[in-house]
mmCIF file of C-alpha atoms in Angstrom:
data_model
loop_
_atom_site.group_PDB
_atom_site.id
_atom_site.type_symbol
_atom_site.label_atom_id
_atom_site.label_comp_id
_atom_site.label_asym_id
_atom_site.label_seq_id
_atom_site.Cartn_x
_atom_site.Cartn_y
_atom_site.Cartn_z
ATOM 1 C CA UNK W 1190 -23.423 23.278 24.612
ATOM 2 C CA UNK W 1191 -25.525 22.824 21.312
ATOM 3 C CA UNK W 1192 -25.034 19.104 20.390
ATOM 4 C CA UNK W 1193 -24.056 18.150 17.065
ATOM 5 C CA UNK W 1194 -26.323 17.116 14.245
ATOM 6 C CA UNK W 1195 -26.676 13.298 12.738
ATOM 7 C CA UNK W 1196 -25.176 14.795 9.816
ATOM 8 C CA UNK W 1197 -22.259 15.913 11.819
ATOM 9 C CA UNK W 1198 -22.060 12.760 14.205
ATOM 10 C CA UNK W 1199 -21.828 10.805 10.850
ATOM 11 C CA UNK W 1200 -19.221 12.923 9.189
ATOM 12 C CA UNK W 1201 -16.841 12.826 12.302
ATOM 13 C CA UNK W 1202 -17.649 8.936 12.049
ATOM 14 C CA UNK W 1203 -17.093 8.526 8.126
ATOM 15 C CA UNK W 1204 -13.849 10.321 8.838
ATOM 16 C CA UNK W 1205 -12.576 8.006 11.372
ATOM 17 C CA UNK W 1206 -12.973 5.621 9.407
ATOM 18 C CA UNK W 1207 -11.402 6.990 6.441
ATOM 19 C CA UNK W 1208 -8.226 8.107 8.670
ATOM 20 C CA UNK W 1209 -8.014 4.694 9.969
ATOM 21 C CA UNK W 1210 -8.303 2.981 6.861
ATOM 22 C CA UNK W 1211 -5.563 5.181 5.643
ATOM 23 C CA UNK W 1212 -3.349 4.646 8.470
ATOM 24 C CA UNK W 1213 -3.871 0.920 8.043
ATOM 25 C CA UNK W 1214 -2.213 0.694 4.666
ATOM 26 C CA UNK W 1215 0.649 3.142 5.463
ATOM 27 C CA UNK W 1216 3.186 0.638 5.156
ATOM 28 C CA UNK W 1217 2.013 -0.236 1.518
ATOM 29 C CA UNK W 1218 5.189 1.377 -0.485
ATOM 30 C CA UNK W 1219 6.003 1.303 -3.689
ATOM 31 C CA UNK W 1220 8.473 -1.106 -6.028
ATOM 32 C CA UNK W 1221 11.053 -1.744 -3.135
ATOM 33 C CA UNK W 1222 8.679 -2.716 -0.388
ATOM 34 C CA UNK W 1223 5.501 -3.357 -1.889
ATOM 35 C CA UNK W 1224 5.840 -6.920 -2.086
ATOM 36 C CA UNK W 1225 6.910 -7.257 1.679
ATOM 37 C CA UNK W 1226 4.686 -5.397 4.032
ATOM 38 C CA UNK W 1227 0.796 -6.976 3.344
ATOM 39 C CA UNK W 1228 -2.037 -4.928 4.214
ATOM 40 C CA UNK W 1229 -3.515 -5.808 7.318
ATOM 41 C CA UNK W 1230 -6.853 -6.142 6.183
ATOM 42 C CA UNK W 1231 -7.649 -8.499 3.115
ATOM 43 C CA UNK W 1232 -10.172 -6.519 1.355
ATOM 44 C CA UNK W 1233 -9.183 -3.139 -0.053
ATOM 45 C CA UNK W 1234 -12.945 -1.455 -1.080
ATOM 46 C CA UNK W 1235 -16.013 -2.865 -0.631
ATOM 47 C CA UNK W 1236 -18.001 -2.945 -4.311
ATOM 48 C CA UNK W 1237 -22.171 -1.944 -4.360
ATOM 49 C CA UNK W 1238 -24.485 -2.073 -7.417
ATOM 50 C CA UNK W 1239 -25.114 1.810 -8.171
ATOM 51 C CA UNK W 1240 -28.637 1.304 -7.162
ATOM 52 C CA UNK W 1241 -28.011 -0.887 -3.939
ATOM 53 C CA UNK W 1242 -29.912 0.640 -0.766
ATOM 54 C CA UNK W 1243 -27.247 -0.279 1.632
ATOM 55 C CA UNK W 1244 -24.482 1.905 0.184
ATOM 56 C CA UNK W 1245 -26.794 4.400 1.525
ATOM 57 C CA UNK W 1246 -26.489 4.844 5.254
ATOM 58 C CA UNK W 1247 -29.151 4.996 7.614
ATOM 59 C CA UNK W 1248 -30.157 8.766 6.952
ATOM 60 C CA UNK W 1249 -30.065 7.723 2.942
ATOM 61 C CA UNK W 1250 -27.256 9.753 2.079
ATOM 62 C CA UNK W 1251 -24.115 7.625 0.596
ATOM 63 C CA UNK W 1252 -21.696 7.245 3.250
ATOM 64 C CA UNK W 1253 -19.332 10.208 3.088
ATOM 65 C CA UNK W 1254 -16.300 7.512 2.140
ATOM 66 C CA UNK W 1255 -17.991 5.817 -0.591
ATOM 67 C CA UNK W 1256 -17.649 7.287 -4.551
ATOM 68 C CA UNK W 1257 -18.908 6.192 -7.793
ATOM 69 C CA UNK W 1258 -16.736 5.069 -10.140
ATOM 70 C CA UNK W 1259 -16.768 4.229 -13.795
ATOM 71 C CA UNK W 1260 -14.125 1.832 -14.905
ATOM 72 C CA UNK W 1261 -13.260 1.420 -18.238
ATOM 73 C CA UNK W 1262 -10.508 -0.806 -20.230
ATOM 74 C CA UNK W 1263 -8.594 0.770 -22.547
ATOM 75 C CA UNK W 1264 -9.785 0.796 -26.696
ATOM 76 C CA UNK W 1265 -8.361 -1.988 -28.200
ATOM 77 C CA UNK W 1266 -3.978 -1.363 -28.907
ATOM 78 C CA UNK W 1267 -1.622 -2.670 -31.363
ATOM 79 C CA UNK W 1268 -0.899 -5.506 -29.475
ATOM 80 C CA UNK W 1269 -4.256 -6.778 -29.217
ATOM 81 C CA UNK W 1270 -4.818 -7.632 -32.555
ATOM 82 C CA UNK W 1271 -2.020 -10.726 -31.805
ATOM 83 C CA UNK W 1272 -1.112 -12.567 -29.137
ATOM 84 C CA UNK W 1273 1.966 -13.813 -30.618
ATOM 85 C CA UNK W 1274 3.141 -10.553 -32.019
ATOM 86 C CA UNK W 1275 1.896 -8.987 -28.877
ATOM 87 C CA UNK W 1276 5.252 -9.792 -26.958
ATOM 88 C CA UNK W 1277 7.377 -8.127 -29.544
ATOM 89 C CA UNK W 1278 9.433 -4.861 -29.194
ATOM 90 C CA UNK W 1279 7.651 -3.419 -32.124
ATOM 91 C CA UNK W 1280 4.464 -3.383 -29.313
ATOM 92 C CA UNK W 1281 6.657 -1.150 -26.555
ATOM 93 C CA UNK W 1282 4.049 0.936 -24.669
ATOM 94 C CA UNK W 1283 1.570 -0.267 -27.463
ATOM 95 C CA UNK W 1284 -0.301 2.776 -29.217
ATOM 96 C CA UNK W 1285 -3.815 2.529 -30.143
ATOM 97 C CA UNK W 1286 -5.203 1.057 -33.669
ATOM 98 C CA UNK W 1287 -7.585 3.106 -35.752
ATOM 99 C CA UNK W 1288 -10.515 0.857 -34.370
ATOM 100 C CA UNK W 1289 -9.531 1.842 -30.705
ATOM 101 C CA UNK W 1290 -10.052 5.288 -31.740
ATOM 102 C CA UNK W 1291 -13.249 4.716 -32.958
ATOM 103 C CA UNK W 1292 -14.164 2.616 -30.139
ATOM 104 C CA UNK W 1293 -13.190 5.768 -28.247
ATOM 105 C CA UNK W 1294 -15.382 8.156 -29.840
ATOM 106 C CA UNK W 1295 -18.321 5.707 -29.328
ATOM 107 C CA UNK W 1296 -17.969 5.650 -25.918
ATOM 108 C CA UNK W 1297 -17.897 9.574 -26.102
ATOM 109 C CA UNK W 1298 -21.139 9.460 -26.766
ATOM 110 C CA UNK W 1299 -21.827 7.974 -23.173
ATOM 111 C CA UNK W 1300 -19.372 9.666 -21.282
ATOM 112 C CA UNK W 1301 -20.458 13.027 -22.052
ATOM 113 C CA UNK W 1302 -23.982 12.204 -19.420
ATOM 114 C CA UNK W 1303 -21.960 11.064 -16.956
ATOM 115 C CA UNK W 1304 -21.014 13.261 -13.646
ATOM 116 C CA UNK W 1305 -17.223 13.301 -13.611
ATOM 117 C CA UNK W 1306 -15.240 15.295 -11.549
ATOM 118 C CA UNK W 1307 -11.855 13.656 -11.880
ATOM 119 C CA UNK W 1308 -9.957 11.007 -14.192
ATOM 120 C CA UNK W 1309 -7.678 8.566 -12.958
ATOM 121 C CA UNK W 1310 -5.387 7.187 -15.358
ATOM 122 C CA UNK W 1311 -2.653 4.446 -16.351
ATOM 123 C CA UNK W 1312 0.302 5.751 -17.721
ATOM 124 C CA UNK W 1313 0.892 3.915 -20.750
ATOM 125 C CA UNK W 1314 -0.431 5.365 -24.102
ATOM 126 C CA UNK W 1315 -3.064 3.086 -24.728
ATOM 127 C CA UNK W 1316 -4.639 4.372 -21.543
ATOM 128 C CA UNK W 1317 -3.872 7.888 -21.569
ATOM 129 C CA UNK W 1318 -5.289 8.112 -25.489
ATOM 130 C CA UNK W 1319 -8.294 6.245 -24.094
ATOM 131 C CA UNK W 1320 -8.976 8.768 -21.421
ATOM 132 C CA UNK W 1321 -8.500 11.740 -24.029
ATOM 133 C CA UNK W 1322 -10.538 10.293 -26.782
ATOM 134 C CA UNK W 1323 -13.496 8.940 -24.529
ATOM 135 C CA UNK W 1324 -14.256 11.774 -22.266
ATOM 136 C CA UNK W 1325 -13.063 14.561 -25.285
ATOM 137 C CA UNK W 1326 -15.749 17.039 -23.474
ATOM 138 C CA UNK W 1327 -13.241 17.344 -20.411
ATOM 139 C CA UNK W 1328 -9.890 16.773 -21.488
ATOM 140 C CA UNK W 1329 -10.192 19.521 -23.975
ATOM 141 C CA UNK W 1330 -11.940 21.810 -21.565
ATOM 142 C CA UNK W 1331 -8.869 21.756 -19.571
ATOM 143 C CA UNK W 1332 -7.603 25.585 -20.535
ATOM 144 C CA UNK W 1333 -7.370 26.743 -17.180
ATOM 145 C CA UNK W 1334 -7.458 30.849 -18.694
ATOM 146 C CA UNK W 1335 -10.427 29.498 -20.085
ATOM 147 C CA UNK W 1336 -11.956 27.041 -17.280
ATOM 148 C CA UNK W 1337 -11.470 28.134 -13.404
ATOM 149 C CA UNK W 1338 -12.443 24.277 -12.558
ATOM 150 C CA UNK W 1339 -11.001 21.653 -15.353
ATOM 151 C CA UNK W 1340 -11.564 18.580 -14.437
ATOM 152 C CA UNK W 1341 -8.115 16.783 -13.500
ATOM 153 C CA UNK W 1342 -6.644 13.863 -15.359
ATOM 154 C CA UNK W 1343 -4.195 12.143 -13.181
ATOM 155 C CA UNK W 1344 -1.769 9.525 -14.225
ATOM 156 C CA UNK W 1345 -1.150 6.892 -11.461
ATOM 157 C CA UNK W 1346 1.537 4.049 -11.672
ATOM 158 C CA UNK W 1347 -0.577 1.857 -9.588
ATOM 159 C CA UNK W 1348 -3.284 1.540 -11.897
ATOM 160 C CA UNK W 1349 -1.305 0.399 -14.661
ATOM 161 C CA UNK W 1350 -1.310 -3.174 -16.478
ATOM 162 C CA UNK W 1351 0.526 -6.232 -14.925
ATOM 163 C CA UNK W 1352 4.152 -5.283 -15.901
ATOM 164 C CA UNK W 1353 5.374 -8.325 -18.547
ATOM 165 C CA UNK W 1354 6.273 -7.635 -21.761
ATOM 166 C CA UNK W 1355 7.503 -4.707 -23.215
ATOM 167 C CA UNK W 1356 3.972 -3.697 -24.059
ATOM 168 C CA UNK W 1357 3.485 -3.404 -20.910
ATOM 169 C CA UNK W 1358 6.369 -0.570 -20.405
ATOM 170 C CA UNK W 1359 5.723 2.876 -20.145
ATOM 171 C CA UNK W 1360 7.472 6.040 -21.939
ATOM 172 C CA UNK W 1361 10.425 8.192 -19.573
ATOM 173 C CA UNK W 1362 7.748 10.480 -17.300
ATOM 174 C CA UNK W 1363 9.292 13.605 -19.414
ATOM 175 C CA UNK W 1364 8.039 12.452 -22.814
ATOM 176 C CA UNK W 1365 4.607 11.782 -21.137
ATOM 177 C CA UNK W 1366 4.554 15.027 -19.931
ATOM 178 C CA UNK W 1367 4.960 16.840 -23.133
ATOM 179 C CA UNK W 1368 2.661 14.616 -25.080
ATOM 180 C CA UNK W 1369 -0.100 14.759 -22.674
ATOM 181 C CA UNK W 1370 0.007 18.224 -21.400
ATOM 182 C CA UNK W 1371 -3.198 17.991 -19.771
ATOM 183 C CA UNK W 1372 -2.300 15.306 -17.541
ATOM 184 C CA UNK W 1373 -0.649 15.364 -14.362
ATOM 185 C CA UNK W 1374 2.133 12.909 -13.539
ATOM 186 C CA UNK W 1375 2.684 14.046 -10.212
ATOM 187 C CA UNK W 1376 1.879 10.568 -9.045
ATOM 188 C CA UNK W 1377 4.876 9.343 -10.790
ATOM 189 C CA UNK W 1378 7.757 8.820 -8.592
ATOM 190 C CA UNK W 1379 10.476 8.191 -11.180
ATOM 191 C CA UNK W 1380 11.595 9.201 -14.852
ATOM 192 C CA UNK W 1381 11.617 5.918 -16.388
ATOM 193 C CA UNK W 1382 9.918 2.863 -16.124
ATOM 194 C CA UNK W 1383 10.379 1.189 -12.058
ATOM 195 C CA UNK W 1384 8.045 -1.752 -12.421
ATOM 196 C CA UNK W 1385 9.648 -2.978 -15.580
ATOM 197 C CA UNK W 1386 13.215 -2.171 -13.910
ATOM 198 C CA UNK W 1387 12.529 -4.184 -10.827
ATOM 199 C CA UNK W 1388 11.493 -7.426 -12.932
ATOM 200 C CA UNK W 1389 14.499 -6.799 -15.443
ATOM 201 C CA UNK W 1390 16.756 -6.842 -12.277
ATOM 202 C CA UNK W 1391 15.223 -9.901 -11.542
ATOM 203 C CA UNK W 1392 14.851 -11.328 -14.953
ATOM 204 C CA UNK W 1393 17.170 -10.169 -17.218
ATOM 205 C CA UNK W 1394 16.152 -8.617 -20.689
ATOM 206 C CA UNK W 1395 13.132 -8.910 -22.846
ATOM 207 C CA UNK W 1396 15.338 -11.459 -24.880
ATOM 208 C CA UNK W 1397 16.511 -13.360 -21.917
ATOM 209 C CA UNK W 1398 13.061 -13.978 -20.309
ATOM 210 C CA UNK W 1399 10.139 -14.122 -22.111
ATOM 211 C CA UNK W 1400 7.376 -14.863 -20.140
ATOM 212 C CA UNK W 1401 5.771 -13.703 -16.813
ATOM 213 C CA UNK W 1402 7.328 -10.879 -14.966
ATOM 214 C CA UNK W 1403 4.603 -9.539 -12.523
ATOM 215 C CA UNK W 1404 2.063 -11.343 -13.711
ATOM 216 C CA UNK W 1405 3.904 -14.332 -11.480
ATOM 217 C CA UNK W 1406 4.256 -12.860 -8.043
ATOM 218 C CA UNK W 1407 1.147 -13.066 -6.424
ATOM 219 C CA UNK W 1408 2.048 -10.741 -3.247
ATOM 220 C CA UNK W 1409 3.755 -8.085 -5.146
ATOM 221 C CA UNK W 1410 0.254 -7.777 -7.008
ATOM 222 C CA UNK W 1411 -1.868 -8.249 -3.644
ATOM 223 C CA UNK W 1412 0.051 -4.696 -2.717
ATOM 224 C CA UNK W 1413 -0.422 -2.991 -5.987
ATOM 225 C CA UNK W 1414 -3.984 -3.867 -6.019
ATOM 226 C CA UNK W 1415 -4.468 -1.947 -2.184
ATOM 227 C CA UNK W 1416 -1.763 0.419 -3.323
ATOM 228 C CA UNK W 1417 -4.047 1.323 -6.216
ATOM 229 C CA UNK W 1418 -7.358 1.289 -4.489
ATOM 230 C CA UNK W 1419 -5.782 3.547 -1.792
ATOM 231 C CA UNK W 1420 -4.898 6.169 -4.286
ATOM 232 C CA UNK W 1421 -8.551 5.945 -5.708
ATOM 233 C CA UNK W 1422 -10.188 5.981 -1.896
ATOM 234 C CA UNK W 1423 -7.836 9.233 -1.427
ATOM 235 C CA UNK W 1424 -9.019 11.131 -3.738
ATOM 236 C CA UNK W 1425 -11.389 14.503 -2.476
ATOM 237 C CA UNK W 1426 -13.670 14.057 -5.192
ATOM 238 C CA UNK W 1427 -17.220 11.779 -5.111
ATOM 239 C CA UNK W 1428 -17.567 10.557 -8.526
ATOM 240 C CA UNK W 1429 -14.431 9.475 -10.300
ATOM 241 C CA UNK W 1430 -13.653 7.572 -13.989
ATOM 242 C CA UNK W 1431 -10.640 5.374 -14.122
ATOM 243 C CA UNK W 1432 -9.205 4.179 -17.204
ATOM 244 C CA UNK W 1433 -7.057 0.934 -16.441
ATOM 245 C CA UNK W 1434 -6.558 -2.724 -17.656
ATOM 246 C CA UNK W 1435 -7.678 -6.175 -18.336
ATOM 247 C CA UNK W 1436 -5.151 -8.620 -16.856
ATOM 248 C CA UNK W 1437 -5.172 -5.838 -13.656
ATOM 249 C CA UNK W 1438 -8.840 -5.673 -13.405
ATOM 250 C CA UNK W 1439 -9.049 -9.384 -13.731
ATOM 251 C CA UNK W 1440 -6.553 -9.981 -10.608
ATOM 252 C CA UNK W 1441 -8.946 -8.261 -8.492
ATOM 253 C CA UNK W 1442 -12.400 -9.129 -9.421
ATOM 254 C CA UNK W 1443 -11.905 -12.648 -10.831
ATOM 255 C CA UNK W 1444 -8.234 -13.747 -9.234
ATOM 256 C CA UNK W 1445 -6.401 -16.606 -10.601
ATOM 257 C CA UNK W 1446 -4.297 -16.673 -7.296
ATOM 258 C CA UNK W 1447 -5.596 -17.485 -3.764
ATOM 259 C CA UNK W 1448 -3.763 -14.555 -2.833
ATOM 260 C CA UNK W 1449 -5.509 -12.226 -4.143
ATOM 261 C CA UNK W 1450 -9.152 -13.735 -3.628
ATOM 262 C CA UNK W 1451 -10.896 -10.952 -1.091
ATOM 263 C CA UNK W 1452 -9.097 -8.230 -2.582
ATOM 264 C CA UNK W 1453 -13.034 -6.466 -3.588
ATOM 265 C CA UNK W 1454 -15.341 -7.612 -1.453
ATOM 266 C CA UNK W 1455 -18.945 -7.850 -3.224
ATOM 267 C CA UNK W 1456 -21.817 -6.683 -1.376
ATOM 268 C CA UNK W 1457 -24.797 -7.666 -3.512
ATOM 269 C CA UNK W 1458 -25.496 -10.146 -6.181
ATOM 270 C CA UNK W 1459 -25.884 -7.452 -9.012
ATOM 271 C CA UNK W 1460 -22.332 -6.045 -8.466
ATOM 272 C CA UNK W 1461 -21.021 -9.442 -8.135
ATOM 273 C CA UNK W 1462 -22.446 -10.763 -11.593
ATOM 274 C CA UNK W 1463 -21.281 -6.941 -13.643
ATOM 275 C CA UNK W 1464 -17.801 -7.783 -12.118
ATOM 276 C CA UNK W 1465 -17.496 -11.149 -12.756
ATOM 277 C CA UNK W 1466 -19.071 -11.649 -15.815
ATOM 278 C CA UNK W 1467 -15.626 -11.662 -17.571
ATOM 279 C CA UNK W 1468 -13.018 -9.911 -18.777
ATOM 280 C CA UNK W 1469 -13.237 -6.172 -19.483
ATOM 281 C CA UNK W 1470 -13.826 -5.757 -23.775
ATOM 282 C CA UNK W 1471 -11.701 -3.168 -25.152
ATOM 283 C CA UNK W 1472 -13.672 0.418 -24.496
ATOM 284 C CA UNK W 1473 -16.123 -1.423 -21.875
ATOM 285 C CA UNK W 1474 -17.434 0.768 -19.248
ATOM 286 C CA UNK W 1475 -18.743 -0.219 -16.141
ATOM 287 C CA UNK W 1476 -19.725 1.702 -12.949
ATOM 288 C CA UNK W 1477 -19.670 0.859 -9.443
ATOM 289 C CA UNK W 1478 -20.344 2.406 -5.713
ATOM 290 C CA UNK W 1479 -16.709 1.758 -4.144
ATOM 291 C CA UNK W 1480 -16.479 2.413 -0.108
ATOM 292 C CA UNK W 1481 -13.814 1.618 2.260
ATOM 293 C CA UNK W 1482 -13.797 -2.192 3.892
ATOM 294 C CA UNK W 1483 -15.011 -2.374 7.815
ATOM 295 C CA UNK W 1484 -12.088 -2.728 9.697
#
């Protein structure tokens, strides 16, 4: 029997690993059991600097788990320009100001090199007009009687900002389907708004509690974070953009809880510093070789 090549041996291997890691996280469910069944391993992705030699394996290809991915914060939204005002209803899923937009089509300018093959998105309309406006050369080449191979857009709950204020709510699925078009919700499990239902449960009103909401249970965002990650790690394609959030970024690259510390694991000192350096800026970009943790 002809034996099979390296290439081969490595494939079957990469894929192991991949169904493993998969079958690992299983139990990580969404809104009514996310914050009860933990991930049995700690770190979700393992983080390399794009030009780090040992995200390569040994016959110099990238492993066939790992992708590159370009995150990027969302232009700057009505509810950045005050903190105060930020928390009002007046901010609900807060649109973007005319210097978002332009922030947008300066980043354009950059996105348009890069080798995309799929967008991941957060569902509220800051995010979803960042993703349009900053990578314009795919979103509007998404005419599929005029394109056999758009490039997807995909909306995914997980990837959305820590749920606390109504800024932080998102539009009924069914408006955000007929406003963005060109992205899919498929992702999205429910109509309206479950993260911001589950707190309110909890919580009460936007009147009745007005501080943290998600932002204050440390294991319910240790599961979104995998959650998310997992829905990234899934995806077929090998170089992916993701347009997300601050405070979510922030809880897995610089933690404020204990819980969460571990989430990323760093494997060099150059992806370590462009992660940590601080908080994403409005519009900031920053790329990364993501791969699945050793289990």
């Amino acid at each position: 029997n002809r034996q099979p090549t390296r290439q081969q041996q490595q494939k079957t291997e990469d894929d192991l690993k991949m169904t493993c890691y998969t079958s690992a996280l299983s139990t990580v469910a969404y809104v009514s059991s996310v914050a009860s069944h933990p991930p049995p391993s700690s770190a979700a992705v393992r983080l390399f600097s794009l030009n780090n030699k040992f995200a390569l394996n040994k016959h110099h290809h990238r492993s066939a788990t790992s992708k590159i991915v370009h995150l990027v914060r969302h232009a700057e939204g009505t509810h950045n320009l005050s903190e105060a005002e930020s928390k009002l209803p007046t901010h609900f899923d807060a649109a973007l100001t005319p210097k978002g937009i332009e922030q947008c089509n300066q980043l354009a300018q950059h996105t348009k090199n890069l080798e995309v093959e799929a967008v991941l998105v957060s569902p509220l309309t800051r995010c979803l007009d960042t993703s349009r406006l900053s990578f314009p050369h795919l979103y509007d080449n998404g005419d599929a009687s005029k394109n056999n191979n758009p490039v997807p857009f995909i909306a995914h709950e997980e990837w959305r900002e820590t749920v606390n204020f109504l800024c932080d709510c998102r539009r009924p699925t069914h408006v955000l389907e007929k406003n963005y078009p060109r992205v899919s919700f498929d992702c999205l499990s429910h109509d309206h708004d479950p993260i911001w239902s589950h707190y309110e449960k909890i919580y009460g009103s936007h009147t009745a509690h007005t501080s943290m909401r998600e932002s204050g249970d440390a294991d319910y965002l240790y599961n979104r974070t995998h959650s998310a990650w997992k829905a990234l790690l899934n995806r077929p394609e090998k170089h992916l953009a993701l347009v997300g959030h601050s405070a979510f970024f922030m809880h897995m690259f610089t933690p404020l809880y204990e819980e969460l510390e571990g989430v990323v694991q760093y494997e060099d000192d150059g992806v370590r510093d462009l992660m940590t350096m601080g908080r994403f800026d409005n519009c900031e970009l920053r790329s990364v070789v993501v791969d699945i943790p050793i289990l």
